[in-house]
Coordinates of C-alpha atoms and ligand atoms in Angstrom, one line a residue:
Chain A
X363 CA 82.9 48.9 -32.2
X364 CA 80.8 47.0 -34.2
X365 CA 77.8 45.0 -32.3
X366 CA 76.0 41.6 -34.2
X367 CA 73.0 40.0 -32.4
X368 CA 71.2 36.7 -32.9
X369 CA 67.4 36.8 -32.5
X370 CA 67.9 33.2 -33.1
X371 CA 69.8 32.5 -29.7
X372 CA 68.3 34.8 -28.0
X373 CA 65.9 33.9 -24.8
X374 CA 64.0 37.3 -24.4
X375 CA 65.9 37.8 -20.9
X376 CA 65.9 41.2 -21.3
X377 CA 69.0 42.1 -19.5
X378 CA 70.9 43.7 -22.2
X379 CA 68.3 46.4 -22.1
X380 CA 68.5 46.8 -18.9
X381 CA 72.2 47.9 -18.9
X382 CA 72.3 49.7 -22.5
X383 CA 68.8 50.8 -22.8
X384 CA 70.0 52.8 -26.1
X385 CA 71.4 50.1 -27.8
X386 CA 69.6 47.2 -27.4
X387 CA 65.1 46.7 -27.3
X388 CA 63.3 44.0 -27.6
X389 CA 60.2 43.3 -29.6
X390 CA 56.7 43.8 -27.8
X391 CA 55.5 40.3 -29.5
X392 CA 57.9 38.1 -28.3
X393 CA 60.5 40.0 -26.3
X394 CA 63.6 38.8 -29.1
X395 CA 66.4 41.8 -28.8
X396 CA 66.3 44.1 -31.2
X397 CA 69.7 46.3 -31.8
X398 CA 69.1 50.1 -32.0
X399 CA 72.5 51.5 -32.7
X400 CA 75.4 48.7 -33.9
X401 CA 78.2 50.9 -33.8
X402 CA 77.6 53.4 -30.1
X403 CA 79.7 56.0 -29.0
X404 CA 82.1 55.7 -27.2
X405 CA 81.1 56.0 -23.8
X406 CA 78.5 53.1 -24.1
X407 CA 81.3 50.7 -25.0
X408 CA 81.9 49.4 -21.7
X409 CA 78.1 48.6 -20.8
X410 CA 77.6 46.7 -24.3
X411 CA 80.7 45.0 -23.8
X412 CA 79.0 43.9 -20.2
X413 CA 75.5 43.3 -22.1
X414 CA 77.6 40.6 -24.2
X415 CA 79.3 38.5 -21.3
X416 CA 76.1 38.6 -18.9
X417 CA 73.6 37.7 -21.7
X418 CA 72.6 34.5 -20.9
X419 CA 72.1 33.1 -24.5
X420 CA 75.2 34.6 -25.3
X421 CA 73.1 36.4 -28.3
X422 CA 75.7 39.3 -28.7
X423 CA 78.7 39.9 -30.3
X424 CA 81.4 43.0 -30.5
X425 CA 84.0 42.9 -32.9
X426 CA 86.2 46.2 -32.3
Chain B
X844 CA 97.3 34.8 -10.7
X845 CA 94.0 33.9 -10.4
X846 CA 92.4 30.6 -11.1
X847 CA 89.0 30.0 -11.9
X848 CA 87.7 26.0 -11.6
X849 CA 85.1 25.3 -13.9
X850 CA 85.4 26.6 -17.5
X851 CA 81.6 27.0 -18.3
X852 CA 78.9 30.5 -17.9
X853 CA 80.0 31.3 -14.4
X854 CA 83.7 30.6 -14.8
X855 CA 83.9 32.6 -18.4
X856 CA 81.5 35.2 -16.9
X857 CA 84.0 35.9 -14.0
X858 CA 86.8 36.3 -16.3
X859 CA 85.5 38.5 -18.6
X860 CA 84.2 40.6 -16.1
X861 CA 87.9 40.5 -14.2
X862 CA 89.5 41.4 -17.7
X863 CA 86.6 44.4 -18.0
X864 CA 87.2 45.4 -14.6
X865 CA 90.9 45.8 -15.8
X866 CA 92.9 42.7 -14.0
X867 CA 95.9 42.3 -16.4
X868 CA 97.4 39.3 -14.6
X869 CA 97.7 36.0 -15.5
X870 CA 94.3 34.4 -15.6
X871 CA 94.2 30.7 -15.9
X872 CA 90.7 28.7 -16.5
X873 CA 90.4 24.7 -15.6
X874 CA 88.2 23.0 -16.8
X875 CA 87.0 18.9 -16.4
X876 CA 85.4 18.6 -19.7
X877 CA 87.3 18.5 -22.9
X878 CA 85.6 21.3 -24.7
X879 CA 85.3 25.0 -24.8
X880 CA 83.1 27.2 -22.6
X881 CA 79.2 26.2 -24.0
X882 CA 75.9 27.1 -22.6
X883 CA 73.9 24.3 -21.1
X884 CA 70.2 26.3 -22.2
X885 CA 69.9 25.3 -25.3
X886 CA 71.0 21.4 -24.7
X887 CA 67.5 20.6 -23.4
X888 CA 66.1 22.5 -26.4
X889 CA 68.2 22.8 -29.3
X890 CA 70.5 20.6 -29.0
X891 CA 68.8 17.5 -28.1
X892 CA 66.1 18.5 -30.9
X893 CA 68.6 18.6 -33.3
X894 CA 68.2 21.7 -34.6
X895 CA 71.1 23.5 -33.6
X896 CA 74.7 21.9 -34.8
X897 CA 76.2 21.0 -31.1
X898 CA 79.1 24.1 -32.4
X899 CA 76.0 26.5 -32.0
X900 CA 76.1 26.3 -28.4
X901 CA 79.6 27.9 -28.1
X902 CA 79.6 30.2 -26.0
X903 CA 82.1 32.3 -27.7
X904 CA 84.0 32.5 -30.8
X905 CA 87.5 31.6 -31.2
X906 CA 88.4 35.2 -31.4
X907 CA 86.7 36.6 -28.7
X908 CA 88.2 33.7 -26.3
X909 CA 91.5 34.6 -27.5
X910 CA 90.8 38.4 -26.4
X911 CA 90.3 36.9 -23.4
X912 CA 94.4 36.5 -23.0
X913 CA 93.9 33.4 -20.7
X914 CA 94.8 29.9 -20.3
X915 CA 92.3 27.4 -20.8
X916 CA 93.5 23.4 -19.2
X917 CA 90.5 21.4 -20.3
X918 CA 89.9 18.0 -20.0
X919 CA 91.6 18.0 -16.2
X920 CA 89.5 17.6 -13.3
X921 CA 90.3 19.2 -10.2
X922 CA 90.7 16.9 -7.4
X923 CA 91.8 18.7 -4.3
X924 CA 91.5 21.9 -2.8
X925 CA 94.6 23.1 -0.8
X926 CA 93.4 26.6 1.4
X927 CA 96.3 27.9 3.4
X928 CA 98.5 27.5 0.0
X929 CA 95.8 28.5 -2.1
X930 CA 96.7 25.3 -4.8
X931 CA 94.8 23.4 -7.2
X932 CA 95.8 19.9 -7.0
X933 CA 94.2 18.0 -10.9
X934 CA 93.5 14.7 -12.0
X935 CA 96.5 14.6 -14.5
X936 CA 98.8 15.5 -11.2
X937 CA 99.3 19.6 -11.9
X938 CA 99.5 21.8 -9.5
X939 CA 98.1 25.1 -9.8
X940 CA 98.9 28.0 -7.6
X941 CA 97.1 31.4 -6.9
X942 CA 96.5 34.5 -5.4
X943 CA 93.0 34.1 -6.0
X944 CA 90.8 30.7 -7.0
X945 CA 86.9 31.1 -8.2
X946 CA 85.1 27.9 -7.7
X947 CA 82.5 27.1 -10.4
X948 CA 82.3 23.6 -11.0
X949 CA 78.1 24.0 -11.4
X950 CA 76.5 20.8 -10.7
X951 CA 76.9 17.3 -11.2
X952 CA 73.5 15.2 -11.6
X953 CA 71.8 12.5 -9.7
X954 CA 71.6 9.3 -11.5
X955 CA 69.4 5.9 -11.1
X956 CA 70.8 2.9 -12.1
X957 CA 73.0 4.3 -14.1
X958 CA 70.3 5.3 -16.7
X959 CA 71.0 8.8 -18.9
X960 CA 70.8 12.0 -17.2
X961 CA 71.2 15.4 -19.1
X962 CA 74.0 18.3 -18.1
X963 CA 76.4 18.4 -20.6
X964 CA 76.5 18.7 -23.8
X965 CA 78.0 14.7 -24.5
X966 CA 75.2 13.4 -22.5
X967 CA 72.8 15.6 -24.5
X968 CA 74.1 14.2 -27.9
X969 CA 74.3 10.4 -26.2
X970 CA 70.0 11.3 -25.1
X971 CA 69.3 13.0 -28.5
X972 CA 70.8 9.3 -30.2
X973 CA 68.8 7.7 -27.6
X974 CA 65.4 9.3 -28.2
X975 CA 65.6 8.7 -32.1
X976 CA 65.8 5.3 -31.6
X977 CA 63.2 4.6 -28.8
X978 CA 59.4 4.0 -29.3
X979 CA 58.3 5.3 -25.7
X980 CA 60.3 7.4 -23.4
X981 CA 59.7 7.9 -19.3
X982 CA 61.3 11.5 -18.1
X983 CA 61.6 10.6 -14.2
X984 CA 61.4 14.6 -12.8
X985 CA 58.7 17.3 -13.0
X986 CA 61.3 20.0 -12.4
X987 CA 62.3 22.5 -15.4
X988 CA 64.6 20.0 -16.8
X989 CA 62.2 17.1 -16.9
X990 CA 59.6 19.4 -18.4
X991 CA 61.8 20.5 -20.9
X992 CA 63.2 17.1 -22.1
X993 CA 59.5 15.8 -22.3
X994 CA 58.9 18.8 -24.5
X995 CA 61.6 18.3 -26.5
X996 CA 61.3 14.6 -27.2
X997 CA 57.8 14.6 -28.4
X998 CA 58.8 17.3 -30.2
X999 CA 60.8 14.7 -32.0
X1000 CA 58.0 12.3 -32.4
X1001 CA 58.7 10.6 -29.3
X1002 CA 55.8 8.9 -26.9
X1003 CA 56.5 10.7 -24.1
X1004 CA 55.8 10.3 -19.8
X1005 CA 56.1 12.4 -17.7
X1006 CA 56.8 11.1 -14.1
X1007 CA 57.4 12.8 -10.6
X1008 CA 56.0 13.7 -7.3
X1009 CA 53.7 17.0 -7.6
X1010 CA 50.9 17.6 -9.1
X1011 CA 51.7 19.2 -11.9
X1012 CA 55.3 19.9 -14.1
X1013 CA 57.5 23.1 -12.2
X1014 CA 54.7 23.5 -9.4
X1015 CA 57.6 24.4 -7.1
X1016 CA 58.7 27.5 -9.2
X1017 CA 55.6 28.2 -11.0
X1018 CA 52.8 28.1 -8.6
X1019 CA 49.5 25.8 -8.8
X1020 CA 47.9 28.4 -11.3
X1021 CA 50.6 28.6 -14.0
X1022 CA 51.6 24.8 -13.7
X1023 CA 48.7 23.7 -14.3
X1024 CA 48.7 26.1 -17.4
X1025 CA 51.7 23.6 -18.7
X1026 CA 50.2 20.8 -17.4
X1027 CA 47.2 21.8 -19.9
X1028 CA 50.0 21.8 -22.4
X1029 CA 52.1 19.1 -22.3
X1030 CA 48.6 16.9 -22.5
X1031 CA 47.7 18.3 -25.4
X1032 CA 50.7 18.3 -27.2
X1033 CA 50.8 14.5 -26.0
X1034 CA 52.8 13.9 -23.5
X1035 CA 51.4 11.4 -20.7
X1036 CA 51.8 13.1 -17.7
X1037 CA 51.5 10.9 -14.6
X1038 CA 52.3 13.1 -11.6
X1039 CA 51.8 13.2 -8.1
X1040 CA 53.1 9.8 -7.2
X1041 CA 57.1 9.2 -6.4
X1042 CA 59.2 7.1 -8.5
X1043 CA 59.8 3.8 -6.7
X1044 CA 62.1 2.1 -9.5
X1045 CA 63.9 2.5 -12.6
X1046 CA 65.2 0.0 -14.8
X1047 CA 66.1 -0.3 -18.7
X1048 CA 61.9 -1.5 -18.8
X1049 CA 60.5 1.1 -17.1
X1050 CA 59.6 2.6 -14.0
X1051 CA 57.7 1.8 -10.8
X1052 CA 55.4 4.2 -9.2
X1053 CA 55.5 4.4 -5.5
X1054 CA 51.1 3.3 -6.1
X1055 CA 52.9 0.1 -7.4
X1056 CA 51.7 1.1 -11.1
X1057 CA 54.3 0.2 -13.7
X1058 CA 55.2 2.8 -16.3
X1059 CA 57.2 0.5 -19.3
X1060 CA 59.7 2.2 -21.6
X1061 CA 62.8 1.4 -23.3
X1062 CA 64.2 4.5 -22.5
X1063 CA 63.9 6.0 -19.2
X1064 CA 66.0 9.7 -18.6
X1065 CA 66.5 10.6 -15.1
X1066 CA 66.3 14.5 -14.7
X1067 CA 66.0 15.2 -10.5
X1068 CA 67.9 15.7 -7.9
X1069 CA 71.5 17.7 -9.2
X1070 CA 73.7 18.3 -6.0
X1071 CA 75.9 20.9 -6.2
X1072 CA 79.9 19.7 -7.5
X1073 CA 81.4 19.8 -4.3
X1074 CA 82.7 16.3 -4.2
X1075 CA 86.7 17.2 -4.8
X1076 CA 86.4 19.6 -1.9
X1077 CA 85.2 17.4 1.0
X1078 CA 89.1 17.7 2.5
X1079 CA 89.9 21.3 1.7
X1080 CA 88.2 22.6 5.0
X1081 CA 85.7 24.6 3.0
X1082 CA 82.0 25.2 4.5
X1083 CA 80.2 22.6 2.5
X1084 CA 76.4 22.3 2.7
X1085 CA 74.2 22.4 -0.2
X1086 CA 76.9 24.2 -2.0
X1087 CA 80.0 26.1 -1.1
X1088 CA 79.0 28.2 1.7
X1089 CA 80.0 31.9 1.2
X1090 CA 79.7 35.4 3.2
X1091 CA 78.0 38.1 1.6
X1092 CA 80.4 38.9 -0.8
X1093 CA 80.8 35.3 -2.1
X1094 CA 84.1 34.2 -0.4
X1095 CA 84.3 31.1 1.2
X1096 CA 87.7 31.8 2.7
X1097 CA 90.8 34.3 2.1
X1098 CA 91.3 34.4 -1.5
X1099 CA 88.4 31.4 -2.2
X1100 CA 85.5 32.4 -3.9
X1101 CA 82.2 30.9 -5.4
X1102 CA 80.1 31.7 -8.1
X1103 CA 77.5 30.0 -10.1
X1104 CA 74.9 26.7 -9.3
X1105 CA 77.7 25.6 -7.1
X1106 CA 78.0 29.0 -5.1
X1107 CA 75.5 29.1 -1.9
X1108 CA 75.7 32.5 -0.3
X1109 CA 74.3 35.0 2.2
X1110 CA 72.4 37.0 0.4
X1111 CA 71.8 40.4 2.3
X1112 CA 68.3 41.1 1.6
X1113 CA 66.7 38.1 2.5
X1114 CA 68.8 37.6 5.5
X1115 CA 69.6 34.1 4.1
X1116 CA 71.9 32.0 2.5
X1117 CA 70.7 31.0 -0.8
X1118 CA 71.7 29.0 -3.9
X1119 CA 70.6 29.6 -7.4
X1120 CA 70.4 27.0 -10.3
X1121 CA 69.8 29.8 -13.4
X1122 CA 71.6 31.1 -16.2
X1123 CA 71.2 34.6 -15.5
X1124 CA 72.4 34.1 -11.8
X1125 CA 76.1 32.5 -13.3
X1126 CA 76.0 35.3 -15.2
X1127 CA 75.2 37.9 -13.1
X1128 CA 76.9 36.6 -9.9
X1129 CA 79.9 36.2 -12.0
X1130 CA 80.3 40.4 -12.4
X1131 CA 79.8 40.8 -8.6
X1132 CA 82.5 38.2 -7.4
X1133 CA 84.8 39.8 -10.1
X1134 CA 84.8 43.1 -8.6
X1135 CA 84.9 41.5 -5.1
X1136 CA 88.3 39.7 -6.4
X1137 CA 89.4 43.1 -7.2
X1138 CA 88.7 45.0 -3.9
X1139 CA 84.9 46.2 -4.3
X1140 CA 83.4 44.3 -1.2
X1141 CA 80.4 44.7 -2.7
X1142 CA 77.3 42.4 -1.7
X1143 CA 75.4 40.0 -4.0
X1144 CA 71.7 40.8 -4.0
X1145 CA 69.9 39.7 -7.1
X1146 CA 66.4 39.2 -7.7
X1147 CA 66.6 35.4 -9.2
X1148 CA 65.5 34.9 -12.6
X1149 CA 65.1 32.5 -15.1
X1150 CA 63.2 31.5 -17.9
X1151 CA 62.3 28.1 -20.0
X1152 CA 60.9 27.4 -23.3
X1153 CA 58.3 24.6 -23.7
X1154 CA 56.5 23.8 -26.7
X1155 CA 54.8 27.2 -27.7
X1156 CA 55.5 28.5 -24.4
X1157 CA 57.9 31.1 -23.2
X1158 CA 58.1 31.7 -19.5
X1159 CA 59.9 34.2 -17.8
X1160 CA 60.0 33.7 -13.8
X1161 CA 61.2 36.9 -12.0
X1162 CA 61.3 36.5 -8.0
X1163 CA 59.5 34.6 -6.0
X1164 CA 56.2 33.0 -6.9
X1165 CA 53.5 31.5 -4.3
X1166 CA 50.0 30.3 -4.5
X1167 CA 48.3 33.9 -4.9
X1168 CA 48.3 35.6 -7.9
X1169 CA 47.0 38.4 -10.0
X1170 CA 46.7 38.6 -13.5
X1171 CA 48.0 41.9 -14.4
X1172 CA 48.5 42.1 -18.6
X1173 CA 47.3 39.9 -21.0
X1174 CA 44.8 36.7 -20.2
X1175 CA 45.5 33.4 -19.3
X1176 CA 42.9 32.3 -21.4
X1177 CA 45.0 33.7 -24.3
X1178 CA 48.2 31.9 -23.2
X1179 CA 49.5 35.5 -23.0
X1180 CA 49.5 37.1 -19.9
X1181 CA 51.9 38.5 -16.6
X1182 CA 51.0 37.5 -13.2
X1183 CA 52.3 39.2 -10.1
X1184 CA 53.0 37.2 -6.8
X1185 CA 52.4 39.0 -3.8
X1186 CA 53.3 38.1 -0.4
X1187 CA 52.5 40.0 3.1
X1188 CA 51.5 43.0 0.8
X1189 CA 54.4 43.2 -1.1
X1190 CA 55.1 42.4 -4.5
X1191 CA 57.7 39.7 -4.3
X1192 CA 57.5 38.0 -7.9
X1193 CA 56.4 38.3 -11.8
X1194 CA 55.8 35.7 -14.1
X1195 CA 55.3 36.2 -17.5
X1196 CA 53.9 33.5 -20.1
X1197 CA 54.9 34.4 -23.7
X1198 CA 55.2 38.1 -22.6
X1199 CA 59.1 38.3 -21.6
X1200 CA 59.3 42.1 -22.3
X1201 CA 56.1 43.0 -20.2
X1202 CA 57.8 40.7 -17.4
X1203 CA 61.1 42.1 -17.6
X1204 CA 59.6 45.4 -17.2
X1205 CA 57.6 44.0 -14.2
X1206 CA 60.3 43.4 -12.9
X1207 CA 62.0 46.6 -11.2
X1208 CA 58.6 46.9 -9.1
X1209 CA 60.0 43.8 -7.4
X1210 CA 61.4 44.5 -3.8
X1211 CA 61.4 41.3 -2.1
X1212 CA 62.4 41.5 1.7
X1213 CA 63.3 38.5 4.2
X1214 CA 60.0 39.1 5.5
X1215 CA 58.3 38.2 2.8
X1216 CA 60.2 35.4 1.0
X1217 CA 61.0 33.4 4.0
X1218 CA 58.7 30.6 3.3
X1219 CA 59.0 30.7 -1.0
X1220 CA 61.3 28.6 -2.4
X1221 CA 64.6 30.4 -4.4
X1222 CA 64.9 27.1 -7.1
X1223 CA 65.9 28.3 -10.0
X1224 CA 66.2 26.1 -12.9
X1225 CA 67.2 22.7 -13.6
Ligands
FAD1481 C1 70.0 21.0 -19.9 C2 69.9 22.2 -19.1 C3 69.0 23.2 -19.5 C4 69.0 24.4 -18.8 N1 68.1 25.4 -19.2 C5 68.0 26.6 -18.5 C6 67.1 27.6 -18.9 O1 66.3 27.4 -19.8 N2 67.1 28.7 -18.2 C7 67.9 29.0 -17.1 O2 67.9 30.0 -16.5 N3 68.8 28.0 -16.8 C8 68.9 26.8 -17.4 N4 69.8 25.9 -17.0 C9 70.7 26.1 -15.9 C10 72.0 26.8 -16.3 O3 72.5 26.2 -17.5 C11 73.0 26.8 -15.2 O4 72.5 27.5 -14.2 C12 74.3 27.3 -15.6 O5 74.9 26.5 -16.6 C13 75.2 27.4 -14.4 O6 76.5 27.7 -14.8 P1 77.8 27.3 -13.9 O7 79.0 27.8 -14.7 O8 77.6 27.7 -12.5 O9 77.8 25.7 -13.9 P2 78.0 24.7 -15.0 O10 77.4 25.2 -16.3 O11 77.5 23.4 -14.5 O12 79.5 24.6 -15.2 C14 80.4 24.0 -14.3 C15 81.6 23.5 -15.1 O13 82.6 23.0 -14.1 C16 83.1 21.8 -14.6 N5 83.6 21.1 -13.4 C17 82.9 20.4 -12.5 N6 83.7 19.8 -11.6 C18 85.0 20.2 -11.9 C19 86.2 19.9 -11.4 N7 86.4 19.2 -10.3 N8 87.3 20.5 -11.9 C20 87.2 21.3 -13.1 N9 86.0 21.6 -13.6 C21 84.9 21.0 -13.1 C22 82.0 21.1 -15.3 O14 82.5 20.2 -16.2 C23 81.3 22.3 -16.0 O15 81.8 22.5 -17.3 C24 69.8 24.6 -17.7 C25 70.7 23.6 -17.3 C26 70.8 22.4 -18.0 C27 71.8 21.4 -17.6
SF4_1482 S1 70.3 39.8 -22.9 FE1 70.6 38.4 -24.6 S2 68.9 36.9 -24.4 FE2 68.4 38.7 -23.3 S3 67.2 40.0 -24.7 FE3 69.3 40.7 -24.8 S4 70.1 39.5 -26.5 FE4 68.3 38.5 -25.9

């Protein structure tokens, strides 16, 4: 799994953290996501897979 | 088979989730616009301001929709809802059967006189060609998506009015405190705001006040009054009523769900049936009806949020906001701060302004009851 976000899309909505806390931050500035680990184990795949679809600036990417 | 209506966030949403949840079926997706799946956010923002390429909005690339393994039918309205066979009647004269049909045709908007209006990304290019060749624009609607398109246009040089019926842009979602904060800045950025009077009139010269003051243009958007898409199911025998009425789980009959701004459901918590215009909720709902599809009988229970960005501001609404509220990080004086929103003791909403981390982590402490929220309003955006 390979993971790709775009500070540029995103909204600061915070949600990805939420469900992959080890992943995905934001900034403390401006809240823009900031990606902590672009290829996770395993086990995380199905969370950052649901970080991507519920996003609502559609900000992340996975390419497998 | 299942068959969602309305290819946009809460129709993609729901089948992504249903292909994550592991439905291997056929999965078909209908659609009334010609395009594929984009996000309506940034046409208020980006889009109309030009700087995003209208391809930016895409909501996914070619290759992730082909993951997908589904069949998209675009361009072909749905016009009738048949229950007991559980068929999709379109415009073109198909007919679509299923074991399962997810309703999420969104909104359609409320025009005057035929003048522009802003929900899809046409009518965003068609205002965006508008604005560049206007000298003063009226936006008729102090909601989020009147705020936003007055932003945005004198952003682009525009002369800009701001028109509607409270006393100061989002005062329904914000609160008197924090709308007055954007009040504050839409007048200094420019924009004429001329609230707290209902519009009369519209025409292609302007707009009439209901104090019987004349506001000229040569452009005049309309951006109030959405009503949910419901239009093609007034026959089907659906509950109908600000929205497709739904149980707790978001069914509105065997095998009939609803999802997204369309979606009006009981929401367990508050005891209430409520509708949501946000991104997050098309989103979010979207997961919850996918798993009910597939035999969780879970409730829906979300705390609503959404956000808007306006000139140099970033706000983040979590909950439920009122007239009282606290200051609990930052300043307002700074134009950096999150308020909380408390109601009969309890903390029923967070609002952050240019702090959307510091919100979002405000935002578990949130545990809004019936109780409390009976009287707030649950608008989201737009
Ligand atoms: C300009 C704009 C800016 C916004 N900005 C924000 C924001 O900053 N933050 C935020 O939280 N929310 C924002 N929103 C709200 C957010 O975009 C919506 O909540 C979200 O799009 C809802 O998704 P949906 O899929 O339920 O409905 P929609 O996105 O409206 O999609 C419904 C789809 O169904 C299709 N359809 C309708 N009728 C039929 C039919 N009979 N047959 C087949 N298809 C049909 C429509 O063509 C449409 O593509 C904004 C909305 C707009 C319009
Ligand atoms: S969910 Fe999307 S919009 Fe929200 S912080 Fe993460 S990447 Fe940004």
């Amino acid at each position: 799994m390979k993971i790709t976000v775009d500070q540029d899309k995103c909204c600061g909505a915070g949600t990805c953290v939420l469900l992959a806390p080890d992943v995905f931050d934001q900034r403390d500035e401006d809240g823009i996501v900031v990606l902590l680990d672009e290829a996770p184990p395993a086990e995380l795949h199905s969370l950052v897979h649901e970080a991507a679809s519920v996003c609502p600036a559609a900000a992340i990417s996975v390419t497998s | 088979m299942t068959l969602i209506v309305g290819a946009s966030a809460a129709g993609l949403a729901t089948a992504e989730a249903l292909r994550r949840k592991g439905y291997t079926g056929p999965l078909t997706i209908l659609g009334a616009e010609p395009h594929l799946p984009y996000d309506r956010p940034p046409l208020s923002k980006q889009v109309l301001s030009g700087t995003w390429e209208p391809a930016r909005a895409q909501l996914r690339s070619a290759e992730a929709l082909a993951a997908l393994d589904a069949t998209f039918v675009l361009g072909d309205p749905a016009v009738h809802l048949d229950v007991t066979e559980r068929a999709v009647h379109t415009a073109s004269g198909r007919v679509l059967k299923a074991d399962n049909i997810v309703l999420a045709t969104g909104l359609r908007p409320r025009t005057l006189r035929g003048q522009p209006t802003l929900r899809t990304l046409d009518d965003a290019l068609a205002l965006r060609s508008d604005l560049l060749n206007c000298s003063r624009a009226v936006v008729v609607g102090d909601g989020v998506l009147g705020a936003e398109i007055a932003a945005t246009a004198r952003q682009m040089g525009v002369a800009v009015t701001l028109a509607g019926p409270q006393q100061a842009p989002m005062a329904l979602q914000l609160g008197p405190v924090v709308a007055g904060l954007l009040a504050e800045l839409h007048t200094s950025q420019g924009v004429d705001l001329r609230l707290g009077a209902a519009v009369t009139e519209v025409d292609d010269h302007g707009v009439l006040l209901e104090t019987g003051e004349v506001l000229p243009a040569d452009l005049v958007v309309v951006a109030f009054g959405s009503a949910p898409a419901t239009d093609w199911l007034q026959n089907s025998g659906l509950v109908l009523g600000n929205g497709i009425v739904c149980d707790s789980r978001c069914r509105a009959a065997d095998g009939i769900w609803a999802v997204g701004d369309v979606a009006r459901w009981h929401h367990e918590t508050l005891g209430r049936l409520v509708r949501l215009e946000n991104r997050t909720n098309a989103t979010e709902q979207a997961i919850a009806v996918a798993g009910n599809v597939l035999g969780a009988d879970q409730p829906y229970t979300p705390v609503p949020y959404f956000w808007t960005d306006q000139f140099d501001a970033k706000i983040h609404v979590h909950g439920f906001v009122g007239p009282g509220m606290s200051v609990v990080e930052g300043s307002l004086s700074e134009r950096r701060f999150v308020a909380h929103y408390h109601r009969e003791g309890e903390l029923v909403g967070v609002v952050g302004w240019n702090m959307p981390k510091q919100a979002r982590q405000h935002r578990q402490s949130i545990t809004p009851s019936c109780r409390a929220t009976a009287a707030t309003s649950t608008q989201g955006a737009a």
